CSV table of C-alpha atoms (C1' of nucleotides) in Angstrom, one decimal:
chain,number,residue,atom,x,y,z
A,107,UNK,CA,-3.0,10.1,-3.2
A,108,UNK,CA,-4.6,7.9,-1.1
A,109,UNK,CA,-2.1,5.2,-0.6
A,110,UNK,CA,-4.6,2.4,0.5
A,111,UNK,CA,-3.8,-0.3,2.9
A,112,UNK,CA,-5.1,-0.9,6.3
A,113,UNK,CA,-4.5,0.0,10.1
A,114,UNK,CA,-1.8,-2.3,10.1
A,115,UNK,CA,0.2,-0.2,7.8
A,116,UNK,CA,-1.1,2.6,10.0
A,117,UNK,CA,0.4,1.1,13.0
A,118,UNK,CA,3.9,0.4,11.6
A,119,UNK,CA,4.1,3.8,10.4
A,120,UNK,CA,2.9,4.7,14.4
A,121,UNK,CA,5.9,2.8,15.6
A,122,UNK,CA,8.2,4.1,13.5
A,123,UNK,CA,7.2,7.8,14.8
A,124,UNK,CA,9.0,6.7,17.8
A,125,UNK,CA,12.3,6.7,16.0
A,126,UNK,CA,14.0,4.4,13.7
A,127,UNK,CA,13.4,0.8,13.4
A,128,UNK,CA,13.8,-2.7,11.9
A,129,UNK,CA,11.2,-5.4,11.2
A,130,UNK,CA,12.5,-7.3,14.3
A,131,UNK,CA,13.0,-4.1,16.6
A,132,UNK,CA,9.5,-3.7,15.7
A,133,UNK,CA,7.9,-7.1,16.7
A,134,UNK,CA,10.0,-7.1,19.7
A,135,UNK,CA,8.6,-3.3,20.6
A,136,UNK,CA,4.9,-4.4,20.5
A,137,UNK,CA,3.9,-6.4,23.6
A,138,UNK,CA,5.8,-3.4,25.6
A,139,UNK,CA,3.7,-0.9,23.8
A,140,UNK,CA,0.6,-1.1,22.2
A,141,UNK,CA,0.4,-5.4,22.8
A,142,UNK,CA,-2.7,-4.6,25.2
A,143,UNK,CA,-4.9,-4.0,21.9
A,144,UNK,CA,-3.3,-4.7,19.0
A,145,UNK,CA,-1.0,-7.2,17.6
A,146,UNK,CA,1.4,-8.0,14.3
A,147,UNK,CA,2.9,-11.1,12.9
A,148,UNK,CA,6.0,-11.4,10.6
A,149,UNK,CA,4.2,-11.9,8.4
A,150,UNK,CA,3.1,-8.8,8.4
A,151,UNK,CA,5.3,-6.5,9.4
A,152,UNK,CA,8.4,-7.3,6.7
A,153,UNK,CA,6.2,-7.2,3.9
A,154,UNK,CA,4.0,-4.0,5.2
A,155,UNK,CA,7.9,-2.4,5.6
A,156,UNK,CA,8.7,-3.2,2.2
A,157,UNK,CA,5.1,-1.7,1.0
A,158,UNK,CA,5.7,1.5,2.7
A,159,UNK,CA,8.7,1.8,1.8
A,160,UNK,CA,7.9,1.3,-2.2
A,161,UNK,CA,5.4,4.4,-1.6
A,162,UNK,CA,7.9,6.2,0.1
A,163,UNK,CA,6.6,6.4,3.5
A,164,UNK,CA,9.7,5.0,5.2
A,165,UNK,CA,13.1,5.0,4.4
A,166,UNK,CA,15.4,2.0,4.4
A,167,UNK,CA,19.0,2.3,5.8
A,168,UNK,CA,21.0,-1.1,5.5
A,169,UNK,CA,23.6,-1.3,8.8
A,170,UNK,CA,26.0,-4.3,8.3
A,171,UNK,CA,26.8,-6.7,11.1
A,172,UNK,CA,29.4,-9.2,11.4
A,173,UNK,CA,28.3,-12.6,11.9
A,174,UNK,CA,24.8,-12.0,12.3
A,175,UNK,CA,22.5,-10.8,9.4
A,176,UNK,CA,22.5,-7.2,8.1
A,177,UNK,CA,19.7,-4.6,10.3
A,178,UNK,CA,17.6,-3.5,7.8
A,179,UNK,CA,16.5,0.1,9.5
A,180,UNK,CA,13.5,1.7,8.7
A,181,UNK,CA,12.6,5.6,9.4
A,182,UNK,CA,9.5,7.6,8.5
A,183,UNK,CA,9.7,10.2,5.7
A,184,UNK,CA,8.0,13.5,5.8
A,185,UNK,CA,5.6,12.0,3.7
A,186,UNK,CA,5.3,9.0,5.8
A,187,UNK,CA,4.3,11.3,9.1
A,188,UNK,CA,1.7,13.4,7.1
A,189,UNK,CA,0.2,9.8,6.1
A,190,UNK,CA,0.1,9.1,9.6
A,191,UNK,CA,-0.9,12.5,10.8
A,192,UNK,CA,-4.1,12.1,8.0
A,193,UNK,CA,-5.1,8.3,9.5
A,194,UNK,CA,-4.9,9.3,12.8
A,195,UNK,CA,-7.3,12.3,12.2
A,196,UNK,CA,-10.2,10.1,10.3
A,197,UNK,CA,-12.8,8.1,12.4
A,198,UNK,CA,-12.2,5.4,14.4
A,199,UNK,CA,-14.0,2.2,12.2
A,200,UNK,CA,-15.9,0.1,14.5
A,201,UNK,CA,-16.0,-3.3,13.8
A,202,UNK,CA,-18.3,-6.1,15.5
A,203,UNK,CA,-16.4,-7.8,18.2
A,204,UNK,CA,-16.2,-11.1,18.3
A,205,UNK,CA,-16.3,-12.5,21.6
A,206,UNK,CA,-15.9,-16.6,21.6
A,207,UNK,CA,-16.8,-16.7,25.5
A,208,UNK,CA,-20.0,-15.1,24.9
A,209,UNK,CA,-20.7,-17.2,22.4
A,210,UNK,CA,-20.0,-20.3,24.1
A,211,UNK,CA,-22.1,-18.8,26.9
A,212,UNK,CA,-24.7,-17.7,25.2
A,213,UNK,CA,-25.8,-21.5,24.1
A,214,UNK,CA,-24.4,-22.8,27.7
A,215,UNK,CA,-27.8,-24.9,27.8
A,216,UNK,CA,-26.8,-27.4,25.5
A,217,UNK,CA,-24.0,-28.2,28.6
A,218,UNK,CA,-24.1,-29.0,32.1
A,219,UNK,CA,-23.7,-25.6,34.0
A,220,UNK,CA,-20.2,-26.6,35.6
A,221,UNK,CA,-19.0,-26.1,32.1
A,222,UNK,CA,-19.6,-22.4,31.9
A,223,UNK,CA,-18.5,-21.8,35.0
A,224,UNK,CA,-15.0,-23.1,34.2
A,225,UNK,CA,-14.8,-20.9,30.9
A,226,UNK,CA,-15.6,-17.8,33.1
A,227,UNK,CA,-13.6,-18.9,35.6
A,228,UNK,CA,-10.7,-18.6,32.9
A,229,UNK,CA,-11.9,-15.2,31.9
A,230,UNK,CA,-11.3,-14.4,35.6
A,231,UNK,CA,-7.9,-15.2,36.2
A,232,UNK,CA,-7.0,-13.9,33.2
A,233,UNK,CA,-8.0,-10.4,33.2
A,234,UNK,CA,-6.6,-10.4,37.3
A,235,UNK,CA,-3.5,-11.1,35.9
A,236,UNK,CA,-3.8,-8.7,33.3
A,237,UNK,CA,-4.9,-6.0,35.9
A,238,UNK,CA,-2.0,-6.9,37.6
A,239,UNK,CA,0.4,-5.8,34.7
A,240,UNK,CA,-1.2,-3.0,33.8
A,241,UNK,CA,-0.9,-2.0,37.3
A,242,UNK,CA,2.8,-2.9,36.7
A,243,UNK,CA,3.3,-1.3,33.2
A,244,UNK,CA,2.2,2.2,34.4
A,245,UNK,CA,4.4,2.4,37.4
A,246,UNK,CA,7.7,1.2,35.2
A,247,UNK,CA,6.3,3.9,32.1
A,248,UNK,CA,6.2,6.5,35.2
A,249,UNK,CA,9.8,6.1,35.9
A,250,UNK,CA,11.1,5.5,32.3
A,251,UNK,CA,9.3,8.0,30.3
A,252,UNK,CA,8.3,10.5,33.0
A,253,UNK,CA,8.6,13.5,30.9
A,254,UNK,CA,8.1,12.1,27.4
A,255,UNK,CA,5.0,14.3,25.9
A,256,UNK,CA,3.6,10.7,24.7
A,257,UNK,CA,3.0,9.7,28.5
A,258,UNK,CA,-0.1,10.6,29.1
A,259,UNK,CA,-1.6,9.1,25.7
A,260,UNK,CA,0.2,5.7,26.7
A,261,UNK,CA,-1.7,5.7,30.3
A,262,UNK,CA,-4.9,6.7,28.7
A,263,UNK,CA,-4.7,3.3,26.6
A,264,UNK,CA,-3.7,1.6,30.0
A,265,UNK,CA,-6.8,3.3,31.6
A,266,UNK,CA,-8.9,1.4,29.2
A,267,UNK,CA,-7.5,-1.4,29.9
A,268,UNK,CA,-7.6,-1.0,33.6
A,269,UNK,CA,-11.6,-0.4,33.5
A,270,UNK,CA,-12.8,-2.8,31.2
A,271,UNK,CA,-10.9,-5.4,33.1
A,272,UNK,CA,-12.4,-4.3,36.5
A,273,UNK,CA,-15.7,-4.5,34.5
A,274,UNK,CA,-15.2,-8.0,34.0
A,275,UNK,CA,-13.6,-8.8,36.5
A,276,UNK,CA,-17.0,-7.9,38.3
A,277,UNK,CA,-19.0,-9.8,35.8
A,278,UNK,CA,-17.9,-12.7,36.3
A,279,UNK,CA,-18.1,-12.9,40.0
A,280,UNK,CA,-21.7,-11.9,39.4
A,281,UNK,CA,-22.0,-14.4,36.4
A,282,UNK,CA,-20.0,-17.3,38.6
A,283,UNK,CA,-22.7,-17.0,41.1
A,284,UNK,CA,-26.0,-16.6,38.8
A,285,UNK,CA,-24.5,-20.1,37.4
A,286,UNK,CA,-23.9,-21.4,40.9
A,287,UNK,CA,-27.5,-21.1,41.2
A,288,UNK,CA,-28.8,-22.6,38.0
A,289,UNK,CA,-26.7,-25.5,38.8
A,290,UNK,CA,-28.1,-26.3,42.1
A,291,UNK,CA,-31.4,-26.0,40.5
A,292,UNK,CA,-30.6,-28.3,37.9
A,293,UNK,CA,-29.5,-30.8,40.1
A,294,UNK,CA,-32.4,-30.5,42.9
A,295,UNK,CA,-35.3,-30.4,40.4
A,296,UNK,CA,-38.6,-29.6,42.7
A,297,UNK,CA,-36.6,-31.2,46.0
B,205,UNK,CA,-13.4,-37.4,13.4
B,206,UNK,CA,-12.2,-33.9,14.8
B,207,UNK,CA,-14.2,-32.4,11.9
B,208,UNK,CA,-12.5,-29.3,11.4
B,209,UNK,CA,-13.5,-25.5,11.1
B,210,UNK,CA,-13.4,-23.0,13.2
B,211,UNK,CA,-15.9,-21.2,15.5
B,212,UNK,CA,-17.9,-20.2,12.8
B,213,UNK,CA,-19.1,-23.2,12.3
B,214,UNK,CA,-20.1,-23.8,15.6
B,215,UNK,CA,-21.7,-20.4,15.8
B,216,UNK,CA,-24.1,-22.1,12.9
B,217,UNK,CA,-24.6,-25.1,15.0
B,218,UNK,CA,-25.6,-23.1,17.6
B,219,UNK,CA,-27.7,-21.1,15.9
B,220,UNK,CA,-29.3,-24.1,14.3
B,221,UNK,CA,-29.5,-25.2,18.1
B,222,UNK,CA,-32.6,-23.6,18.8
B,223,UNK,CA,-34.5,-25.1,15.7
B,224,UNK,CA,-34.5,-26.0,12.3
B,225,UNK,CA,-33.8,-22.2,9.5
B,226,UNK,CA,-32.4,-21.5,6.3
B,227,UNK,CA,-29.1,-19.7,5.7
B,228,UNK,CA,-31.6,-16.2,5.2
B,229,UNK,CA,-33.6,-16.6,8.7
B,230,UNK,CA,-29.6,-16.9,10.3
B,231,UNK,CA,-28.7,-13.9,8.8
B,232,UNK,CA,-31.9,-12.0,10.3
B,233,UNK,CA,-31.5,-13.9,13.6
B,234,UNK,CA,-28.0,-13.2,14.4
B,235,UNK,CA,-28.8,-9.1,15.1
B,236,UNK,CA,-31.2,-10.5,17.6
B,237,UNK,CA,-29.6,-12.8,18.9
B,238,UNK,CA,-25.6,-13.2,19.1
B,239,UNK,CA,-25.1,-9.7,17.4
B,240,UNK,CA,-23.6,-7.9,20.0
B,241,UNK,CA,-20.3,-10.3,20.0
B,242,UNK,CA,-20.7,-12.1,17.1
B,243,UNK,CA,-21.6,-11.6,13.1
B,244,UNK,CA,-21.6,-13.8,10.3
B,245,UNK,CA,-22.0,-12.8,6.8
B,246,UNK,CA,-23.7,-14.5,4.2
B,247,UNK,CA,-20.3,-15.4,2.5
B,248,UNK,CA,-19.8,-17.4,5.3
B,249,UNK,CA,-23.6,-18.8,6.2
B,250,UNK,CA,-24.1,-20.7,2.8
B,251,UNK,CA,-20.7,-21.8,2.1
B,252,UNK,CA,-20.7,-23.4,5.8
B,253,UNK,CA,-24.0,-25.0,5.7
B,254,UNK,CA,-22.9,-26.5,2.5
B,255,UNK,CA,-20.3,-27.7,4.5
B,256,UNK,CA,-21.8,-28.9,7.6
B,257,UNK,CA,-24.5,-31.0,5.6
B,258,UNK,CA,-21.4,-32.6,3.9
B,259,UNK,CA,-20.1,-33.9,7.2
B,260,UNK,CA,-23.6,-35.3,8.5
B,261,UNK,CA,-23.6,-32.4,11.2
B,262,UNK,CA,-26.7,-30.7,9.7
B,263,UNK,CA,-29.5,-32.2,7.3
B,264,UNK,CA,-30.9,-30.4,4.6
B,265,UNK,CA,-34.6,-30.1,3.3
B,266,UNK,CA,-36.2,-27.9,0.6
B,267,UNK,CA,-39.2,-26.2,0.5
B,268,UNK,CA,-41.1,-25.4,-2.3
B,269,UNK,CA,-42.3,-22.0,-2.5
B,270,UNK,CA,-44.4,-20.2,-5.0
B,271,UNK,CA,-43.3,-17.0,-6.7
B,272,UNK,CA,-40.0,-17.6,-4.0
B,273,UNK,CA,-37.1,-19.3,-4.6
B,274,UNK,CA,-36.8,-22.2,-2.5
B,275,UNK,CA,-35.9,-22.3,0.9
B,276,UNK,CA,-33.4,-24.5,2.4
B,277,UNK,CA,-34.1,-25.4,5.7
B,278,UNK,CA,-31.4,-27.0,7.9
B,279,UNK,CA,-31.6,-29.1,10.9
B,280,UNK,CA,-29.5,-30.3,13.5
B,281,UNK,CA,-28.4,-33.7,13.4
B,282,UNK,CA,-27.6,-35.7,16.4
B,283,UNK,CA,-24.2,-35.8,15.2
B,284,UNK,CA,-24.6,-32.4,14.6
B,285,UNK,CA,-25.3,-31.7,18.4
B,286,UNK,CA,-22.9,-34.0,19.5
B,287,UNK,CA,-20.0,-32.0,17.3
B,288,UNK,CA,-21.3,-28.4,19.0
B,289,UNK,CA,-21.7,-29.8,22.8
B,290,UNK,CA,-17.9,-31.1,22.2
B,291,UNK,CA,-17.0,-27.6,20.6
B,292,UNK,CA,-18.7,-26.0,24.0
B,293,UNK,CA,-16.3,-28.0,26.6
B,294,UNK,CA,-13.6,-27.0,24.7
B,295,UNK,CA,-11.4,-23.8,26.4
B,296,UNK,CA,-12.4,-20.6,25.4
B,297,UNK,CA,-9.2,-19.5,22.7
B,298,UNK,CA,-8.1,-16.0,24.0
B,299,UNK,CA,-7.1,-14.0,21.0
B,300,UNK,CA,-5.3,-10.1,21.0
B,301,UNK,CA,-8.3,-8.0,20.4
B,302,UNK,CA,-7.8,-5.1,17.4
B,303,UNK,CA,-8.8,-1.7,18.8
B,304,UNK,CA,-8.4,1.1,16.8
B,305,UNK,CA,-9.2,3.6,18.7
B,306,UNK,CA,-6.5,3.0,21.3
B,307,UNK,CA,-4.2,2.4,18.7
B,308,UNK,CA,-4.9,6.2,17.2
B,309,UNK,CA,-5.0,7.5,21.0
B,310,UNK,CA,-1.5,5.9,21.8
B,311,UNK,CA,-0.4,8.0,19.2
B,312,UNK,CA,-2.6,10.8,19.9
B,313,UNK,CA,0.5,13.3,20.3
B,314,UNK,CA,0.9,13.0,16.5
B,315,UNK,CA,-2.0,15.5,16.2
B,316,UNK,CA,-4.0,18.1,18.0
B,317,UNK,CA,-5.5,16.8,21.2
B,318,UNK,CA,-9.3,17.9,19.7
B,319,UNK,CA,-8.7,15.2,17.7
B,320,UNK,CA,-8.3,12.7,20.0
B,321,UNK,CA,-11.5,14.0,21.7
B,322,UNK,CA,-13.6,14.3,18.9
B,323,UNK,CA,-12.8,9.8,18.5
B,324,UNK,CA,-13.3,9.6,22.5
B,325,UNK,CA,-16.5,11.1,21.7
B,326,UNK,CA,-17.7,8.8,19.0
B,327,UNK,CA,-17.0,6.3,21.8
B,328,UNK,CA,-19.2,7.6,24.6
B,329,UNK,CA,-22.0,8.5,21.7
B,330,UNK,CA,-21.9,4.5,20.6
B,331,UNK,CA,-21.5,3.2,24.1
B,332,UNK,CA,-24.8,5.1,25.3
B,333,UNK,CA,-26.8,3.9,22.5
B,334,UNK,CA,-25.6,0.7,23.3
B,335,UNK,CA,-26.7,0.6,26.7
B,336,UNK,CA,-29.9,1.6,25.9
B,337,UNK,CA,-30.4,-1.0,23.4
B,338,UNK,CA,-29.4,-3.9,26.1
B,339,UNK,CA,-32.1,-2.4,28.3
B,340,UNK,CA,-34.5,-2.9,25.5
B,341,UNK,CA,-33.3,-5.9,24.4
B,342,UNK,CA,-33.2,-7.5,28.4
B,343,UNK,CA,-36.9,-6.2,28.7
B,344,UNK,CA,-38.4,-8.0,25.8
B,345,UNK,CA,-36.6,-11.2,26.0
B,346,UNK,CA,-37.7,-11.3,29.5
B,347,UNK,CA,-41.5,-10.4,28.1
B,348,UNK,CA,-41.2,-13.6,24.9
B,349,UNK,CA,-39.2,-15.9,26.1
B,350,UNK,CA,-40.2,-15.7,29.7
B,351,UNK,CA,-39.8,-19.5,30.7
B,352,UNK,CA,-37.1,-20.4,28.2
B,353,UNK,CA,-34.4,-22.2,30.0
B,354,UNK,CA,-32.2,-20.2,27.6
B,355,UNK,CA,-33.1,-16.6,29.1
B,356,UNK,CA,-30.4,-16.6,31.9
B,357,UNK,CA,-27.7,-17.6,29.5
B,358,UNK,CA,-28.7,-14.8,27.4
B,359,UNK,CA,-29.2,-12.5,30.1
B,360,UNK,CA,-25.8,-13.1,31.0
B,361,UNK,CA,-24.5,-12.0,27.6
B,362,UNK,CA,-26.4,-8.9,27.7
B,363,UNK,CA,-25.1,-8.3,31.5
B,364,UNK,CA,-21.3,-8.5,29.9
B,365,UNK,CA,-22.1,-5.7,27.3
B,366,UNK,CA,-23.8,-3.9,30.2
B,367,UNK,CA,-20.9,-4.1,32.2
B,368,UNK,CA,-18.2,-3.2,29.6
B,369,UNK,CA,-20.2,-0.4,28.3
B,370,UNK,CA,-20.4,1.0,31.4
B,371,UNK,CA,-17.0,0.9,32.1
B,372,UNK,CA,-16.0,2.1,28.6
B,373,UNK,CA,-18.3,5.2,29.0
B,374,UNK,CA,-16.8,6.0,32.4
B,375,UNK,CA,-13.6,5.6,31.0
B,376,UNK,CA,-14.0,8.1,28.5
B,377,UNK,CA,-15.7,10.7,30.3
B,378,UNK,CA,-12.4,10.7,32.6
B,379,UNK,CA,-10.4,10.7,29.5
B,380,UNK,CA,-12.0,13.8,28.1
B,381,UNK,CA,-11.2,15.6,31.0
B,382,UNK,CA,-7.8,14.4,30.5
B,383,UNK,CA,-7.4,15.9,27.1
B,384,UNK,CA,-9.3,19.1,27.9
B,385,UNK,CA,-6.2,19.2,30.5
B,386,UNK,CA,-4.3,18.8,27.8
B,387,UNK,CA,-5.3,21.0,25.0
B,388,UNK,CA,-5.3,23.7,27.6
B,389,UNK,CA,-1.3,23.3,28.3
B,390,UNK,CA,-0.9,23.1,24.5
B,391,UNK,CA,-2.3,26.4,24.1
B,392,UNK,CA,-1.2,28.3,26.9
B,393,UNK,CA,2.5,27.2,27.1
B,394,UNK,CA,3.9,28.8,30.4
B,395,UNK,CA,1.3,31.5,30.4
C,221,DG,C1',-41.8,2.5,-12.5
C,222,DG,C1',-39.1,1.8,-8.5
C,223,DG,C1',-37.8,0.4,-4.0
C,224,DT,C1',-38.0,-3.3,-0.5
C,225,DG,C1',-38.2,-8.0,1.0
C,226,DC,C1',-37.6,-12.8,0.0
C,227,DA,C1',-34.0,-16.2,-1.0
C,228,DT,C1',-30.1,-18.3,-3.0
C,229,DG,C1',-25.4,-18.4,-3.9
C,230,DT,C1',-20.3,-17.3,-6.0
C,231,DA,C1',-16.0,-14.6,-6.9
C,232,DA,C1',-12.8,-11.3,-6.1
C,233,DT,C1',-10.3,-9.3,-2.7
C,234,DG,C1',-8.2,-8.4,1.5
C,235,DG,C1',-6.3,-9.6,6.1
C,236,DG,C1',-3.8,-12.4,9.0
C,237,DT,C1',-1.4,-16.4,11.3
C,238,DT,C1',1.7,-20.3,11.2
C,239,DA,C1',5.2,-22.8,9.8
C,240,DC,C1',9.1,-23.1,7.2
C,241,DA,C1',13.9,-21.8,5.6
C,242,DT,C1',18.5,-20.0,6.8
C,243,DG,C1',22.5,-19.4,9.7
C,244,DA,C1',25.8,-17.5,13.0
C,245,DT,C1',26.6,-16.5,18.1
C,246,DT,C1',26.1,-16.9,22.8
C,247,DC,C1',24.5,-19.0,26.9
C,248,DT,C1',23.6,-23.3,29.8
D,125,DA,C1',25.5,-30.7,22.8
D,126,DG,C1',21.5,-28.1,22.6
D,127,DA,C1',18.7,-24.2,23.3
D,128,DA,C1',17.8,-19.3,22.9
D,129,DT,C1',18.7,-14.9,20.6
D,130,DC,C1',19.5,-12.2,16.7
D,131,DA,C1',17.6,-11.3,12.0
D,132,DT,C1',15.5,-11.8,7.7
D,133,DG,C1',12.0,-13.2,4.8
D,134,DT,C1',8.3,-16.4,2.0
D,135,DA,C1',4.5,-19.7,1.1
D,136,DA,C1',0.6,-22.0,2.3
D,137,DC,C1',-3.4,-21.6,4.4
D,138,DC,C1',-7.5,-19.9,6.8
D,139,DC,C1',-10.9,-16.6,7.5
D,140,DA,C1',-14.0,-12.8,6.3
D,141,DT,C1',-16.3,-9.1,3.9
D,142,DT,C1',-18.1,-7.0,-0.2
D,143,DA,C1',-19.9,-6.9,-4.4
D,144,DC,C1',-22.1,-9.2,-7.8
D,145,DA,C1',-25.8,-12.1,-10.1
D,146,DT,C1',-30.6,-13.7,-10.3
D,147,DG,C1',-35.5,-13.1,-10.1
D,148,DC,C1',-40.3,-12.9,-8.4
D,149,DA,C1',-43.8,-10.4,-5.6
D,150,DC,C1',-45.7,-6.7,-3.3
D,151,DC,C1',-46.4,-2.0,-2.1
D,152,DC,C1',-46.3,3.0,-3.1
DNA sequence: GGGTGCATGTAATGGGTTACATGATTCT
DNA sequence: AGAATCATGTAACCCATTACATGCACCC
């Protein structure tokens, strides 16, 4: 009884361990919870409910409103949290990364230097800003959830997120300057 | 003339960048090369060769081979180069990355917290051997391609994997400890 | 005889995003 | 009047991996 289907499947029925659900309540629950790492689209979440839901994983609970269309209110099954409980306990699958900055960097000859230095410059501000809000998230999860037994799984994630984002932070302040350098070489040839 | 298709593409360009090879020598090259951020499949290569000769980007000659089949080596054209410096100015497209081991860890209450650790370890195991392959990998580009003008931009991907890896290992040393913490409350309740 | 390497390619399948379609309510 | 929010869902499309199909040569 295997019950195929991805780690998106997996995720919804994660989400829906948090309590009962619809497809929208779902989408709208992602960038405040796992968004740091992992993403769904419509497209896949209504038609990944209705899945689950034909193998019995979730159950479907219709709530009408008026003037607005009808909640359609998903909640995991017994079954549902013993598929979950089986995912979460098989290894992690790693995948190759695909990283388009390195790859743009890694045939940066082809381009003036200058070029480079404004995609890492990007990278940069980006992941201080994320820093930022990771800073941010943990202090309002502190004060929210500050006895849920999930907590300290949730800051683990944020702890990833926190040192990988220092970690390049720092590269590219190293890489900014190593680029600095090839350009002023570029441009003074010999002298 | 935006001649479209996605990075892919431009990853072949690139490739095809540092000199003329047939869809089987990119294959082999890529794990020495752009394989720690980047991997193309051979359901990809040939279709997209196919498809970059049909836009002028690349040319196409065959080699006769005895007792081989043929081999069909592609070159860059100066359209071609044109297409992947334009590709290389272009901002870098920031995409949600897919982890699935956060995505098991942020539901890590679901399940025993030795489960969590045994994935955390998988991490640190792949994360070590990874940084002693970039240490490899740094010392015999530097001993080849000594003088390349291309060495510092692929030192500078190497340095990024250096610099994540690091972090990531860090990061799950201190998360281990975290679960130890953990388990420990599990099993001994108030006492 | 059987595995590995050389060398091409296609087809089936699975994953995923985007845009579209619908339609009432509430805020500006 | 127009935009945003609530709420569902589908269809077209793109991207990618895997497995399959072919076949000779060379080594053990």
């Amino acid at each position: 009884m295997a019950t195929e289907g991805g780690a998106t499947q997996k995720a919804l029925l994660g989400l829906l361990s948090m309590g009962p659900m619809s497809g929208y309540d779902i989408r709208a629950l992602i960038p405040e919870s796992i968004g740091h790492f992992w993403s769904e689209s419509y497209g896949q979440i209504y038609p990944g409910l209705k899945r689950l839901a034909g193998d019995g994983l979730v159950e479907k609970k219709t709530e009408r409103q008026k003037g607005r269309p009808d909640r359609h209110l998903y909640s995991l099954t017994e079954e549902g949290r013993e598929e979950l409980g089986e995912w979460l306990r098989l290894p992690v699958v790693g995948e190759v990364p695909r990283n388009e900055l390195l790859l743009k960097l890694f045939f940066g000859m082809q381009v003036p230097a200058s070029v480079s230095r404004e995609h890492v410059e990007a990278e940069l501000a980006k992941h201080r800003a994320l820093l930022a809000r990771y800073g941010a998230v943990a202090k309002a999860l502190e004060r929210e959830h500050g006895n849920d037994p999930d907590l300290p799984y949730w800051l683990m994630t944020l702890s990833f997120g926190r040192h990988t984002s220092n970690a390049t932070v720092k590269w590219c302040e190293e890489t900014l300057q190593e680029l600095g350098r090839l350009q002023k070489k570029d441009k003074g040839g010999r002298r």
